[in-house]
Short mmCIF file of C-alpha atoms (C1' of nucleotides) in Angstrom, two decimals:
data_model
loop_
_atom_site.label_atom_id
_atom_site.label_comp_id
_atom_site.label_asym_id
_atom_site.label_seq_id
_atom_site.Cartn_x
_atom_site.Cartn_y
_atom_site.Cartn_z
CA MET Q 184 -50.45 -15.80 14.41
CA SER Q 185 -52.16 -19.10 14.40
CA LEU Q 186 -51.50 -22.46 12.91
CA LYS Q 187 -53.50 -23.30 9.83
CA VAL Q 188 -53.77 -26.63 8.11
CA TYR Q 189 -55.24 -27.57 4.78
CA SER Q 190 -58.56 -29.31 4.90
CA GLY Q 191 -59.20 -31.57 1.95
CA ALA Q 192 -62.91 -31.55 2.69
CA LYS Q 193 -63.15 -27.78 2.52
CA GLY Q 194 -60.40 -27.27 -0.03
CA GLU Q 195 -58.92 -24.46 2.03
CA LEU Q 196 -56.82 -23.65 5.05
CA VAL Q 197 -58.56 -23.93 8.38
CA ASP Q 198 -57.47 -23.00 11.88
CA PHE Q 199 -55.91 -25.79 13.83
CA VAL Q 200 -57.76 -26.17 17.09
CA PRO Q 201 -57.24 -29.39 19.05
CA LEU Q 202 -60.17 -31.20 20.57
CA GLU Q 203 -58.80 -30.68 24.04
CA ASP Q 204 -57.07 -27.40 24.87
CA ASN Q 205 -53.36 -27.78 24.12
CA LYS Q 206 -53.23 -31.55 23.76
CA VAL Q 207 -52.83 -33.14 20.36
CA LYS Q 208 -53.56 -36.75 19.63
CA MET Q 209 -51.82 -37.78 16.48
CA TYR Q 210 -51.90 -41.10 14.64
CA VAL Q 211 -49.63 -41.84 11.70
CA CYS Q 212 -49.91 -44.92 9.54
CA GLY Q 213 -46.76 -46.95 9.96
CA PRO Q 214 -45.07 -49.53 7.80
CA THR Q 215 -45.97 -53.05 6.91
CA VAL Q 216 -42.78 -54.73 7.93
CA TYR Q 217 -42.02 -57.10 5.10
CA ASN Q 218 -39.06 -55.24 3.67
CA TYR Q 219 -36.65 -52.41 4.34
CA ILE Q 220 -38.36 -49.06 3.97
CA HIS Q 221 -37.61 -47.10 0.82
CA ILE Q 222 -37.26 -43.38 0.34
CA GLY Q 223 -40.93 -43.04 -0.49
CA ASN Q 224 -41.98 -44.78 2.70
CA ALA Q 225 -39.72 -42.47 4.61
CA ARG Q 226 -41.46 -39.31 3.47
CA PRO Q 227 -44.51 -39.51 5.75
CA PHE Q 228 -42.31 -40.59 8.64
CA ILE Q 229 -40.09 -37.57 8.20
CA VAL Q 230 -42.71 -34.96 7.44
CA PHE Q 231 -45.11 -36.00 10.16
CA ASP Q 232 -42.28 -36.26 12.64
CA THR Q 233 -41.57 -32.67 11.67
CA VAL Q 234 -45.22 -31.79 12.19
CA ARG Q 235 -45.00 -33.30 15.64
CA LYS Q 236 -41.78 -31.46 16.44
CA TYR Q 237 -43.36 -28.22 15.33
CA LEU Q 238 -46.53 -28.77 17.35
CA LYS Q 239 -44.39 -29.35 20.40
CA TYR Q 240 -42.38 -26.26 19.58
CA ARG Q 241 -45.63 -24.35 19.54
CA GLY Q 242 -46.42 -25.62 23.00
CA TYR Q 243 -48.78 -28.46 22.32
CA LYS Q 244 -48.53 -31.70 24.24
CA VAL Q 245 -48.45 -34.28 21.52
CA THR Q 246 -49.21 -37.95 21.89
CA TYR Q 247 -47.88 -39.67 18.82
CA ILE Q 248 -48.93 -43.13 17.78
CA GLN Q 249 -47.51 -44.98 14.86
CA ASN Q 250 -48.53 -48.54 14.24
CA ILE Q 251 -46.62 -51.42 12.77
CA THR Q 252 -48.60 -53.74 10.53
CA ASP Q 253 -47.20 -57.16 11.21
CA ILE Q 254 -49.88 -59.38 9.73
CA ASP Q 255 -51.50 -59.23 6.32
CA ASP Q 256 -51.31 -60.85 2.89
CA LYS Q 257 -48.00 -59.29 2.01
CA MET Q 258 -46.48 -60.45 5.26
CA ILE Q 259 -47.71 -63.99 4.73
CA ASN Q 260 -46.54 -64.14 1.13
CA LYS Q 261 -43.12 -62.76 1.92
CA ALA Q 262 -42.63 -65.09 4.87
CA ASN Q 263 -43.55 -68.06 2.70
CA GLU Q 264 -41.17 -66.88 0.03
CA LEU Q 265 -38.33 -66.69 2.52
CA GLY Q 266 -39.31 -69.85 4.31
CA ILE Q 267 -39.60 -68.18 7.69
CA THR Q 268 -42.53 -67.48 9.96
CA VAL Q 269 -44.49 -64.26 9.78
CA LYS Q 270 -43.30 -63.48 13.26
CA GLU Q 271 -39.65 -63.87 12.29
CA LEU Q 272 -40.21 -61.66 9.28
CA ALA Q 273 -41.95 -59.03 11.37
CA ASP Q 274 -39.24 -59.03 14.02
CA LYS Q 275 -36.49 -58.63 11.49
CA PHE Q 276 -38.00 -55.74 9.58
CA SER Q 277 -39.50 -54.02 12.61
CA ALA Q 278 -36.02 -53.78 14.03
CA ALA Q 279 -34.65 -52.54 10.71
CA TYR Q 280 -37.42 -49.98 10.49
CA LEU Q 281 -36.70 -48.65 13.96
CA GLU Q 282 -33.03 -48.35 13.08
CA ASP Q 283 -33.85 -46.51 9.89
CA ILE Q 284 -36.07 -43.91 11.46
CA LYS Q 285 -33.60 -43.36 14.25
CA ALA Q 286 -30.95 -42.58 11.67
CA LEU Q 287 -33.34 -40.01 10.24
CA ASN Q 288 -33.59 -38.32 13.61
CA ILE Q 289 -37.22 -39.32 13.93
CA GLU Q 290 -38.36 -39.41 17.49
CA THR Q 291 -39.75 -42.72 18.66
CA ALA Q 292 -43.53 -42.76 18.80
CA ASP Q 293 -45.14 -42.70 22.22
CA VAL Q 294 -46.95 -45.88 21.34
CA ILE Q 295 -45.99 -48.31 18.58
CA PRO Q 296 -48.91 -50.70 18.50
CA LYS Q 297 -48.72 -53.88 16.50
CA ALA Q 298 -51.73 -55.52 14.94
CA THR Q 299 -50.92 -58.96 16.32
CA GLU Q 300 -50.80 -57.58 19.84
CA HIS Q 301 -54.24 -56.01 19.56
CA ILE Q 302 -56.33 -58.89 18.32
CA GLU Q 303 -58.64 -58.53 21.28
CA SER Q 304 -59.51 -54.91 20.56
CA ILE Q 305 -59.97 -55.78 16.93
CA ILE Q 306 -62.37 -58.61 17.74
CA THR Q 307 -64.30 -56.33 20.08
CA MET Q 308 -64.72 -53.71 17.38
CA VAL Q 309 -65.71 -56.23 14.73
CA SER Q 310 -68.27 -57.72 17.13
CA LYS Q 311 -69.72 -54.31 17.73
CA LEU Q 312 -70.00 -53.68 14.00
CA ILE Q 313 -71.85 -56.98 13.55
CA GLU Q 314 -74.08 -56.16 16.48
CA LYS Q 315 -74.94 -52.80 14.98
CA GLU Q 316 -75.53 -54.51 11.64
CA TYR Q 317 -72.81 -52.69 9.78
CA ALA Q 318 -71.10 -55.99 9.11
CA TYR Q 319 -72.07 -59.45 8.02
CA LEU Q 320 -70.58 -62.89 8.32
CA ILE Q 321 -69.87 -65.29 5.50
CA ASP Q 322 -68.03 -68.56 5.98
CA GLY Q 323 -66.00 -67.40 8.91
CA SER Q 324 -65.11 -64.05 7.34
CA VAL Q 325 -66.65 -60.76 8.34
CA TYR Q 326 -67.32 -57.98 5.84
CA TYR Q 327 -68.25 -54.37 6.28
CA ASP Q 328 -71.44 -53.43 4.47
CA VAL Q 329 -70.58 -50.12 2.89
CA SER Q 330 -74.16 -49.36 1.94
CA LYS Q 331 -75.04 -49.11 5.63
CA PHE Q 332 -72.72 -46.19 6.24
CA ALA Q 333 -74.24 -43.00 4.91
CA GLY Q 334 -71.07 -40.95 4.72
CA TYR Q 335 -69.04 -43.51 2.84
CA GLY Q 336 -66.80 -41.79 0.28
CA LYS Q 337 -66.92 -38.43 2.00
CA LEU Q 338 -63.28 -38.25 2.96
CA SER Q 339 -61.91 -39.13 -0.45
CA ARG Q 340 -64.77 -37.53 -2.38
CA GLN Q 341 -65.63 -40.76 -4.05
CA ASP Q 342 -69.07 -41.21 -5.46
CA MET Q 343 -69.87 -44.85 -5.03
CA GLU Q 344 -72.05 -44.80 -8.13
CA GLU Q 345 -69.14 -43.66 -10.26
CA ILE Q 346 -66.41 -45.78 -8.87
CA GLN Q 347 -64.82 -48.28 -11.20
CA HIS Q 348 -64.17 -51.48 -9.43
CA GLY Q 349 -60.85 -53.10 -10.06
CA SER Q 350 -60.61 -55.76 -12.64
CA ARG Q 351 -58.68 -57.76 -10.14
CA VAL Q 352 -60.66 -60.83 -9.22
CA ASP Q 353 -61.31 -61.50 -5.62
CA VAL Q 354 -61.37 -65.25 -5.87
CA ASP Q 355 -62.76 -66.64 -2.70
CA VAL Q 356 -64.88 -63.71 -1.73
CA GLU Q 357 -68.62 -63.58 -1.74
CA LYS Q 358 -69.13 -60.02 -0.72
CA ARG Q 359 -72.58 -58.53 -1.12
CA ASN Q 360 -71.15 -55.46 -2.75
CA PRO Q 361 -67.78 -55.03 -4.42
CA ALA Q 362 -67.05 -52.04 -2.23
CA ASP Q 363 -67.50 -54.05 0.95
CA PHE Q 364 -64.27 -54.93 2.65
CA ALA Q 365 -63.02 -57.59 5.02
CA LEU Q 366 -62.92 -56.91 8.73
CA TRP Q 367 -61.92 -60.43 9.60
CA LYS Q 368 -60.58 -63.08 7.27
CA ALA Q 369 -61.17 -66.75 7.88
CA ALA Q 370 -57.91 -68.65 8.18
CA LYS Q 371 -56.57 -70.61 5.28
CA PRO Q 372 -54.41 -73.64 5.99
CA GLY Q 373 -50.92 -72.76 7.07
CA GLU Q 374 -51.67 -69.12 7.82
CA PRO Q 375 -51.20 -67.53 11.21
CA SER Q 376 -54.57 -67.27 12.90
CA TRP Q 377 -56.28 -66.30 16.09
CA ASP Q 378 -59.45 -67.60 17.74
CA SER Q 379 -62.52 -65.48 17.32
CA PRO Q 380 -66.28 -65.82 17.69
CA TRP Q 381 -66.34 -66.58 13.96
CA GLY Q 382 -63.68 -69.24 14.05
CA LYS Q 383 -59.97 -69.03 13.44
CA GLY Q 384 -58.85 -66.10 11.35
CA ARG Q 385 -56.95 -62.85 11.18
CA PRO Q 386 -57.75 -59.16 10.96
CA GLY Q 387 -58.67 -57.50 7.67
CA TRP Q 388 -56.63 -54.75 6.09
CA HIS Q 389 -58.13 -51.69 7.66
CA ILE Q 390 -59.45 -52.62 11.05
CA GLU Q 391 -56.20 -52.45 13.01
CA CYS Q 392 -55.87 -48.69 12.75
CA SER Q 393 -59.46 -48.16 13.84
CA ALA Q 394 -59.19 -50.56 16.74
CA MET Q 395 -55.83 -49.37 17.96
CA SER Q 396 -56.52 -45.66 17.65
CA ALA Q 397 -59.77 -46.21 19.54
CA GLU Q 398 -57.96 -48.18 22.22
CA TYR Q 399 -55.40 -45.46 22.88
CA PHE Q 400 -57.27 -42.31 21.91
CA GLY Q 401 -60.95 -43.13 22.22
CA PRO Q 402 -63.48 -42.40 19.48
CA GLN Q 403 -62.03 -39.03 18.46
CA PHE Q 404 -58.58 -37.67 17.90
CA ASP Q 405 -56.96 -34.69 16.27
CA ILE Q 406 -54.65 -35.72 13.48
CA HIS Q 407 -54.51 -38.77 11.31
CA ALA Q 408 -51.72 -38.80 8.77
CA GLY Q 409 -50.37 -41.01 6.04
CA GLY Q 410 -49.59 -41.24 2.36
CA ILE Q 411 -52.09 -39.93 -0.15
CA ASP Q 412 -52.60 -43.39 -1.56
CA LEU Q 413 -54.06 -44.46 1.76
CA MET Q 414 -56.88 -41.95 1.58
CA PHE Q 415 -58.94 -44.36 -0.42
CA PRO Q 416 -59.82 -46.96 0.54
CA HIS Q 417 -57.80 -47.35 3.72
CA HIS Q 418 -58.74 -44.16 5.51
CA GLU Q 419 -62.22 -44.07 4.07
CA ASN Q 420 -62.75 -47.53 5.52
CA GLU Q 421 -61.32 -46.50 8.83
CA VAL Q 422 -63.79 -43.67 9.06
CA ALA Q 423 -66.61 -46.06 8.25
CA GLN Q 424 -65.46 -48.56 10.86
CA SER Q 425 -64.64 -46.14 13.62
CA GLU Q 426 -67.66 -43.92 13.30
CA ALA Q 427 -70.09 -46.81 12.88
CA ALA Q 428 -68.67 -48.58 15.90
CA SER Q 429 -68.56 -45.59 18.22
CA GLY Q 430 -71.39 -43.50 16.85
CA VAL Q 431 -69.08 -40.49 17.19
CA SER Q 432 -68.34 -38.28 14.21
CA PRO Q 433 -65.94 -37.08 13.07
CA SER Q 434 -63.51 -39.69 14.33
CA VAL Q 435 -60.63 -37.57 13.05
CA LYS Q 436 -60.52 -33.80 13.07
CA TYR Q 437 -57.64 -33.20 10.65
CA TRP Q 438 -56.41 -35.51 7.93
CA LEU Q 439 -52.90 -34.93 6.64
CA HIS Q 440 -51.86 -36.73 3.47
CA ASN Q 441 -48.41 -36.48 1.95
CA GLY Q 442 -47.68 -36.65 -1.76
CA PHE Q 443 -45.45 -39.27 -3.28
CA ILE Q 444 -41.82 -39.52 -3.97
CA THR Q 445 -41.55 -40.17 -7.67
CA MET Q 446 -38.83 -41.69 -9.80
CA ASP Q 447 -38.79 -40.12 -13.22
CA LYS Q 448 -42.25 -38.78 -12.44
CA GLU Q 449 -43.52 -42.22 -11.60
CA LYS Q 450 -44.57 -43.27 -8.14
CA MET Q 451 -41.89 -45.11 -6.25
CA SER Q 452 -43.29 -48.31 -4.91
CA LYS Q 453 -42.33 -51.75 -3.88
CA SER Q 454 -44.61 -53.23 -6.49
CA LEU Q 455 -43.08 -51.23 -9.34
CA GLY Q 456 -39.63 -52.19 -8.12
CA ASN Q 457 -38.26 -48.70 -8.75
CA MET Q 458 -37.29 -48.11 -5.20
CA VAL Q 459 -34.27 -46.76 -3.43
CA LEU Q 460 -33.79 -47.95 0.10
CA CYS Q 461 -33.82 -45.31 2.74
CA ARG Q 462 -30.86 -46.82 4.55
CA ASP Q 463 -28.71 -46.74 1.42
CA MET Q 464 -29.22 -43.01 1.08
CA VAL Q 465 -28.64 -42.44 4.77
CA ASP Q 466 -25.41 -44.44 4.64
CA LYS Q 467 -24.22 -42.48 1.66
CA TYR Q 468 -25.34 -38.95 2.49
CA GLY Q 469 -26.33 -38.91 6.15
CA GLY Q 470 -29.71 -38.70 7.81
CA GLU Q 471 -29.82 -34.93 8.01
CA THR Q 472 -29.23 -34.57 4.30
CA VAL Q 473 -32.06 -36.96 3.54
CA ARG Q 474 -34.26 -35.00 5.89
CA LEU Q 475 -33.39 -31.68 4.34
CA TYR Q 476 -34.09 -33.11 0.90
CA MET Q 477 -37.49 -34.38 2.06
CA LEU Q 478 -38.46 -31.10 3.63
CA SER Q 479 -37.31 -29.04 0.65
CA GLY Q 480 -40.74 -29.36 -0.92
CA HIS Q 481 -44.17 -28.99 0.61
CA PHE Q 482 -45.35 -32.32 1.96
CA ARG Q 483 -48.57 -32.47 -0.04
CA VAL Q 484 -46.84 -32.01 -3.38
CA PRO Q 485 -45.11 -34.87 -5.19
CA LEU Q 486 -41.35 -34.77 -4.81
CA ASN Q 487 -39.08 -36.23 -7.39
CA PHE Q 488 -36.20 -38.38 -6.33
CA SER Q 489 -32.76 -38.34 -7.82
CA GLU Q 490 -29.38 -38.51 -6.25
CA ASP Q 491 -28.65 -35.16 -7.78
CA LEU Q 492 -31.34 -33.63 -5.59
CA ILE Q 493 -29.88 -35.31 -2.53
CA VAL Q 494 -26.53 -33.80 -3.45
CA GLN Q 495 -28.17 -30.39 -3.71
CA ALA Q 496 -29.56 -30.89 -0.23
CA SER Q 497 -26.20 -31.93 1.12
CA GLN Q 498 -24.62 -28.79 -0.31
CA GLY Q 499 -27.32 -26.74 1.36
CA LEU Q 500 -26.74 -28.48 4.67
CA LYS Q 501 -23.05 -27.83 4.31
CA ARG Q 502 -23.73 -24.16 3.86
CA LEU Q 503 -25.67 -24.15 7.11
CA TYR Q 504 -22.94 -25.96 9.00
CA ASN Q 505 -20.31 -23.67 7.53
CA VAL Q 506 -21.86 -20.69 9.21
CA THR Q 507 -22.46 -22.41 12.53
CA ASP Q 508 -18.89 -23.72 12.50
CA ARG Q 509 -17.70 -20.27 11.74
CA LEU Q 510 -19.66 -18.90 14.67
CA GLU Q 511 -18.35 -21.58 16.98
CA ASN Q 512 -14.81 -20.86 15.92
CA MET Q 513 -15.24 -17.16 16.56
CA LEU Q 514 -16.38 -17.95 20.06
CA GLU Q 515 -12.72 -18.50 20.94
CA VAL Q 516 -11.76 -14.94 20.12
CA ALA Q 517 -15.05 -13.22 20.87
CA SER Q 518 -15.28 -10.29 23.24
CA ALA Q 519 -17.14 -10.44 26.48
CA TYR Q 520 -19.37 -7.45 25.98
CA PRO Q 521 -21.77 -6.88 23.13
CA SER Q 522 -21.32 -3.72 21.13
CA ASP Q 523 -24.25 -1.57 20.13
CA ASN Q 524 -24.23 -3.24 16.74
CA ASP Q 525 -24.22 -6.61 18.41
CA LYS Q 526 -27.23 -5.64 20.42
CA LYS Q 527 -28.97 -4.48 17.31
CA PHE Q 528 -28.28 -7.75 15.57
CA MET Q 529 -29.44 -9.76 18.57
CA ASN Q 530 -32.66 -7.82 18.65
CA SER Q 531 -33.21 -8.52 15.00
CA LEU Q 532 -33.04 -12.25 15.65
CA GLN Q 533 -36.68 -12.28 16.65
CA VAL Q 534 -37.57 -11.35 13.09
CA TYR Q 535 -36.22 -14.66 11.83
CA ARG Q 536 -38.14 -16.53 14.48
CA ASP Q 537 -41.31 -14.74 13.48
CA SER Q 538 -40.87 -15.64 9.83
CA PHE Q 539 -40.01 -19.20 10.67
CA ILE Q 540 -43.17 -19.54 12.70
CA GLU Q 541 -45.21 -17.77 10.09
CA SER Q 542 -44.01 -20.23 7.47
CA MET Q 543 -44.61 -23.30 9.56
CA ASP Q 544 -47.98 -21.99 10.67
CA ASN Q 545 -48.97 -21.96 7.05
CA ASP Q 546 -49.73 -25.67 6.70
CA PHE Q 547 -46.20 -26.62 7.70
CA ASN Q 548 -44.50 -24.87 4.83
CA THR Q 549 -41.05 -26.31 5.37
CA PRO Q 550 -39.45 -25.01 2.14
CA GLN Q 551 -40.27 -21.50 3.21
CA ALA Q 552 -39.08 -22.17 6.74
CA ILE Q 553 -35.79 -23.50 5.39
CA ALA Q 554 -35.36 -20.31 3.41
CA VAL Q 555 -35.44 -18.48 6.74
CA LEU Q 556 -32.43 -20.50 7.88
CA TYR Q 557 -30.56 -19.56 4.73
CA ASN Q 558 -31.42 -15.92 5.22
CA LEU Q 559 -30.18 -16.10 8.76
CA ALA Q 560 -27.03 -17.81 7.51
CA LYS Q 561 -26.40 -15.09 5.00
CA ASP Q 562 -26.98 -12.27 7.45
CA ALA Q 563 -24.85 -13.91 10.12
CA ASN Q 564 -22.04 -14.42 7.62
CA MET Q 565 -22.27 -10.84 6.55
CA TYR Q 566 -22.21 -9.67 10.13
CA LEU Q 567 -19.19 -11.84 10.79
CA ASP Q 568 -17.48 -10.44 7.71
CA ASN Q 569 -17.99 -6.90 8.90
CA SER Q 570 -17.38 -7.14 12.59
CA GLY Q 571 -14.18 -9.14 12.69
CA ASP Q 572 -13.05 -10.20 16.13
CA LYS Q 573 -15.08 -7.47 17.77
CA ILE Q 574 -18.03 -9.79 17.85
CA SER Q 575 -19.34 -10.74 21.27
CA ALA Q 576 -19.88 -14.18 22.73
CA ASP Q 577 -23.44 -13.23 23.56
CA LEU Q 578 -24.29 -12.57 19.97
CA ILE Q 579 -22.65 -15.76 18.81
CA ASN Q 580 -24.49 -17.81 21.39
CA HIS Q 581 -27.82 -16.24 20.58
CA THR Q 582 -27.33 -16.88 16.90
CA LEU Q 583 -26.18 -20.46 17.39
CA ASN Q 584 -29.13 -21.08 19.67
CA LEU Q 585 -31.48 -19.84 17.02
CA PHE Q 586 -29.99 -22.19 14.46
CA SER Q 587 -30.38 -25.00 16.94
CA GLU Q 588 -33.93 -23.98 17.68
CA PHE Q 589 -34.91 -24.10 14.01
CA GLY Q 590 -32.84 -27.20 13.45
CA ALA Q 591 -34.61 -29.00 16.26
CA VAL Q 592 -37.96 -28.46 14.58
CA LEU Q 593 -36.71 -29.62 11.21
CA GLY Q 594 -34.62 -32.42 12.66
CA ILE Q 595 -31.31 -31.11 11.36
CA LEU Q 596 -28.23 -29.28 12.67
CA ARG Q 597 -27.79 -31.62 15.60
CA ASN Q 598 -24.04 -31.20 15.42
CA ILE Q 599 -23.97 -27.58 16.44
CA ARG Q 600 -21.70 -27.23 19.48
CA LYS Q 601 -20.76 -30.87 19.13
CA LYS Q 602 -17.27 -30.08 17.99
CA GLU Q 603 -14.77 -32.39 19.60
CA SER Q 604 -11.20 -31.48 20.11
CA LEU Q 605 -8.70 -32.78 17.62
CA PRO Q 606 -6.32 -35.63 18.37
CA GLU Q 607 -2.98 -34.43 19.66
CA ASP Q 608 -1.02 -35.36 16.53
CA LEU Q 609 -3.32 -33.36 14.29
CA MET Q 610 -3.13 -30.39 16.63
CA LEU Q 611 0.64 -30.57 16.40
CA LEU Q 612 0.44 -30.58 12.63
CA ILE Q 613 -1.67 -27.47 12.69
CA ARG Q 614 0.87 -25.76 14.90
CA GLU Q 615 3.67 -26.88 12.64
CA ARG Q 616 1.81 -25.43 9.68
CA GLU Q 617 1.39 -22.11 11.45
CA GLU Q 618 5.12 -22.11 11.96
CA ALA Q 619 5.73 -22.98 8.30
CA ARG Q 620 3.42 -20.18 7.23
CA ARG Q 621 5.37 -17.72 9.29
CA ARG Q 622 8.47 -18.89 7.46
CA LYS Q 623 6.50 -18.58 4.20
CA ASP Q 624 7.23 -22.21 3.58
CA TRP Q 625 4.17 -22.62 1.41
CA SER Q 626 4.91 -26.08 0.14
CA ARG Q 627 5.17 -27.53 3.65
CA SER Q 628 2.12 -25.56 4.65
CA ASP Q 629 0.04 -26.84 1.74
CA GLN Q 630 1.28 -30.34 2.32
CA ILE Q 631 0.01 -30.27 5.88
CA ARG Q 632 -3.28 -28.85 4.76
CA ASP Q 633 -3.68 -31.73 2.33
CA THR Q 634 -2.84 -34.24 5.02
CA LEU Q 635 -5.49 -32.82 7.31
CA ASN Q 636 -7.96 -32.77 4.46
CA SER Q 637 -7.50 -36.47 4.04
CA HIS Q 638 -8.42 -36.80 7.71
CA GLY Q 639 -11.65 -34.92 7.03
CA ILE Q 640 -10.37 -31.68 8.53
CA ARG Q 641 -10.64 -28.50 6.54
CA LEU Q 642 -8.50 -25.54 7.49
CA ASN Q 643 -9.47 -21.93 7.07
CA ASP Q 644 -6.89 -19.23 7.42
CA THR Q 645 -8.54 -16.19 8.89
CA PRO Q 646 -7.21 -12.89 10.16
CA TYR Q 647 -7.74 -14.28 13.66
CA GLY Q 648 -5.67 -17.38 13.11
CA VAL Q 649 -6.31 -20.72 11.57
CA GLN Q 650 -9.67 -22.39 12.17
CA TRP Q 651 -10.69 -25.93 11.39
CA THR Q 652 -13.93 -27.68 10.65
CA LYS Q 653 -14.86 -31.23 9.94
CA THR Q 654 -16.00 -31.74 6.39
CA VAL Q 655 -19.58 -32.98 6.31
CA SER Q 656 -19.78 -36.44 4.90
"C1'" G R 259 -65.23 -42.97 -16.97
"C1'" G R 260 -65.27 -40.65 -11.67
"C1'" C R 261 -62.37 -37.99 -8.00
"C1'" G R 262 -58.01 -35.24 -6.81
"C1'" C R 263 -53.17 -33.02 -7.51
"C1'" U R 264 -49.86 -30.46 -10.71
"C1'" G R 265 -47.08 -27.29 -14.92
"C1'" U R 266 -42.27 -21.14 -12.11
"C1'" G R 267 -35.28 -19.23 -14.68
"C1'" G R 268 -29.77 -24.88 -16.19
"C1'" C R 269 -31.79 -27.91 -11.69
"C1'" C R 270 -34.80 -27.93 -7.08
"C1'" G R 271 -38.57 -24.95 -5.03
"C1'" A R 272 -41.87 -21.18 -2.25
"C1'" G R 273 -45.25 -17.33 -3.46
"C1'" A R 274 -50.57 -16.07 -5.13
"C1'" G R 275 -53.36 -9.45 -8.40
"C1'" G R 276 -49.29 -4.10 -8.33
"C1'" C R 277 -41.78 -3.93 -3.99
"C1'" U R 278 -40.64 -11.20 -2.50
"C1'" U R 279 -34.21 -9.21 -6.59
"C1'" A R 280 -38.35 -15.69 -2.12
"C1'" G R 281 -34.61 -19.24 -0.98
"C1'" G R 282 -31.17 -23.17 -2.31
"C1'" C R 283 -27.97 -25.95 -5.90
"C1'" A R 284 -25.04 -25.43 -10.29
"C1'" G R 285 -22.38 -21.59 -13.53
"C1'" A R 286 -19.64 -16.78 -14.65
"C1'" G R 287 -17.11 -12.35 -12.92
"C1'" C R 288 -15.19 -9.43 -8.76
"C1'" A R 289 -13.40 -8.72 -3.64
"C1'" C R 290 -10.72 -11.15 0.34
"C1'" U R 291 -6.34 -14.96 0.46
"C1'" G R 292 0.77 -16.60 -0.29
"C1'" C R 293 -2.45 -20.21 -2.72
"C1'" A R 294 -6.83 -22.18 -1.03
"C1'" A R 295 -11.25 -22.84 1.66
"C1'" A R 296 -15.10 -20.12 3.55
"C1'" U R 297 -17.70 -15.62 2.94
"C1'" G R 298 -19.68 -11.37 0.49
"C1'" C R 299 -21.04 -8.58 -3.96
"C1'" U R 300 -22.70 -8.67 -9.15
"C1'" C R 301 -25.17 -11.43 -13.41
"C1'" G R 302 -28.88 -14.66 -16.20
"C1'" C R 303 -34.99 -9.96 -15.01
"C1'" A R 304 -38.62 -17.05 -14.65
"C1'" C R 305 -43.83 -18.15 -14.23
"C1'" C R 306 -47.34 -24.28 -20.24
"C1'" C R 307 -50.68 -21.99 -24.35
"C1'" C R 308 -54.97 -18.95 -25.89
"C1'" G R 309 -58.76 -15.79 -24.55
"C1'" G R 310 -61.20 -12.76 -20.69
"C1'" U R 311 -61.79 -9.66 -16.05
"C1'" U R 312 -58.73 -5.49 -14.26
"C1'" C R 313 -55.61 0.77 -14.48
"C1'" G R 314 -52.50 -3.72 -13.51
"C1'" A R 315 -52.22 -11.15 -13.59
"C1'" A R 316 -47.27 -15.91 -12.97
"C1'" U R 317 -51.29 -15.00 -9.26
"C1'" C R 318 -58.64 -14.42 -10.63
"C1'" C R 319 -62.25 -16.53 -14.57
"C1'" G R 320 -63.06 -19.53 -19.17
"C1'" G R 321 -61.00 -22.83 -22.70
"C1'" G R 322 -56.96 -25.75 -24.34
"C1'" C R 323 -52.37 -28.78 -23.86
"C1'" G R 324 -48.95 -31.64 -20.79
"C1'" G R 325 -47.50 -34.55 -16.29
"C1'" C R 326 -49.02 -37.40 -11.93
"C1'" G R 327 -52.01 -40.03 -8.28
"C1'" C R 328 -56.41 -42.77 -6.33
"C1'" C R 329 -60.79 -45.79 -7.81
"C1'" U R 330 -59.65 -52.22 -2.93
"C1'" C R 331 -51.22 -54.48 -2.96
"C1'" C R 332 -48.95 -49.64 -2.18
"C1'" A R 333 -46.37 -44.14 2.18
#
RNA sequence: GGCGCUGUGGCCGAGAGGCUUAGGCAGAGCACUGCAAAUGCUCGCACCCCGGUUCGAAUCCGGGCGGCGCCUCCA
């Protein structure tokens, strides 16, 4: 079994082989921090975090970089609108962003470079591009001359002859060619700016990722990921910058682009205003539910958003927790020694692991991998149904561990084995109810059950006594 | 106009030539239960349309039709 990823250039699956034995250098385009992230922004963060988790699971040593864009037109406009500095804006929404991804169980990146903290590297790269005559200077701004880079358009399969240039007017720009793009923008009055060989200014839109990835990874790295809309021009421009500056090609071995979250089939975006904030969904349904929803479709395919789909995901997550809770509860009455059937079931566990890996190996097919969890859930439930209290602790532990193992890759099921004991008063109520049930005092019994329900505790009467679980919010 | 993605049962969503009943959610019935909850079983035999290839196509080819994205704000 080997990991395969889809190559846009070849239009087929290719073997994933890192540049350097088992080390993976991975760069994911991060947010521009001028607002809270919405559900659509969250998709690449979640899916590529899952890719990272899976790569680690498969034994790779992953270095994960995700930048924060803290200076550009949008930042400046928004700061002006709010009457605060760009720095204040960036600080506020960087912090919010970090909170949001934490709530989604996204691991912090190994490096979180910010554009404004890498001006030096950016200037160095721009200088090199001028030196090599890939870039030209006009009135304190520096532009990349696309015609100088032979492979331009390769990544996104754009034919420069056929491209239709936007009707949007670039007012103060005297580029030689409409496809040329700014590496360095001369400062306008009142804008944040930095000193450079070409006068005061700030970085262009695309250079930060090239400069920062080069600073931390060198001229070549394994995976570059981001939303599909970034493929052109952002990533195309990065390729042009990085490869022209370093002379090394390809700068990136595997490109991973995720499809959009759509609202009524339309792209969700800040500019269309049809967005749902990530934090609102997390507050309402929980981070794991949002994650499960996101991973319920393949990451390259558009995924529609509606609260109904989030509810579907939360029901699915509940199903998964029901079985792990059930297993945990049985631990209290489990036997010490595995029966022959138990051993058989434990041995069969490897089959689920194999299918899980097979699914994820296939271009990170999370929907298929999730189906493996449901199959395991069903089979474990069935086994529990049939074996009663004869089940062994070994089997339960093995099964729970497997759920945790899969959950760790997908970023869900963190609450397995996290069951806390109940407050004393609630425990007393449960005992009182047991007593009432013995007396067949059903009304008192049901009353207590309702009370506990209102505390978020669900009771299950089983042949082995009453068991409780917390209802998933 | 160029490039790319996509069309699967009520909903979501994998699969990719002939056994996957994929899986999940919702619904119905049954079993279990004091009643529940949970769980299990059973059910709806789905693949946009038209041709073609093939012994056999949802899956390949051709042609339609529909939806979406990118073409310098955008994850």
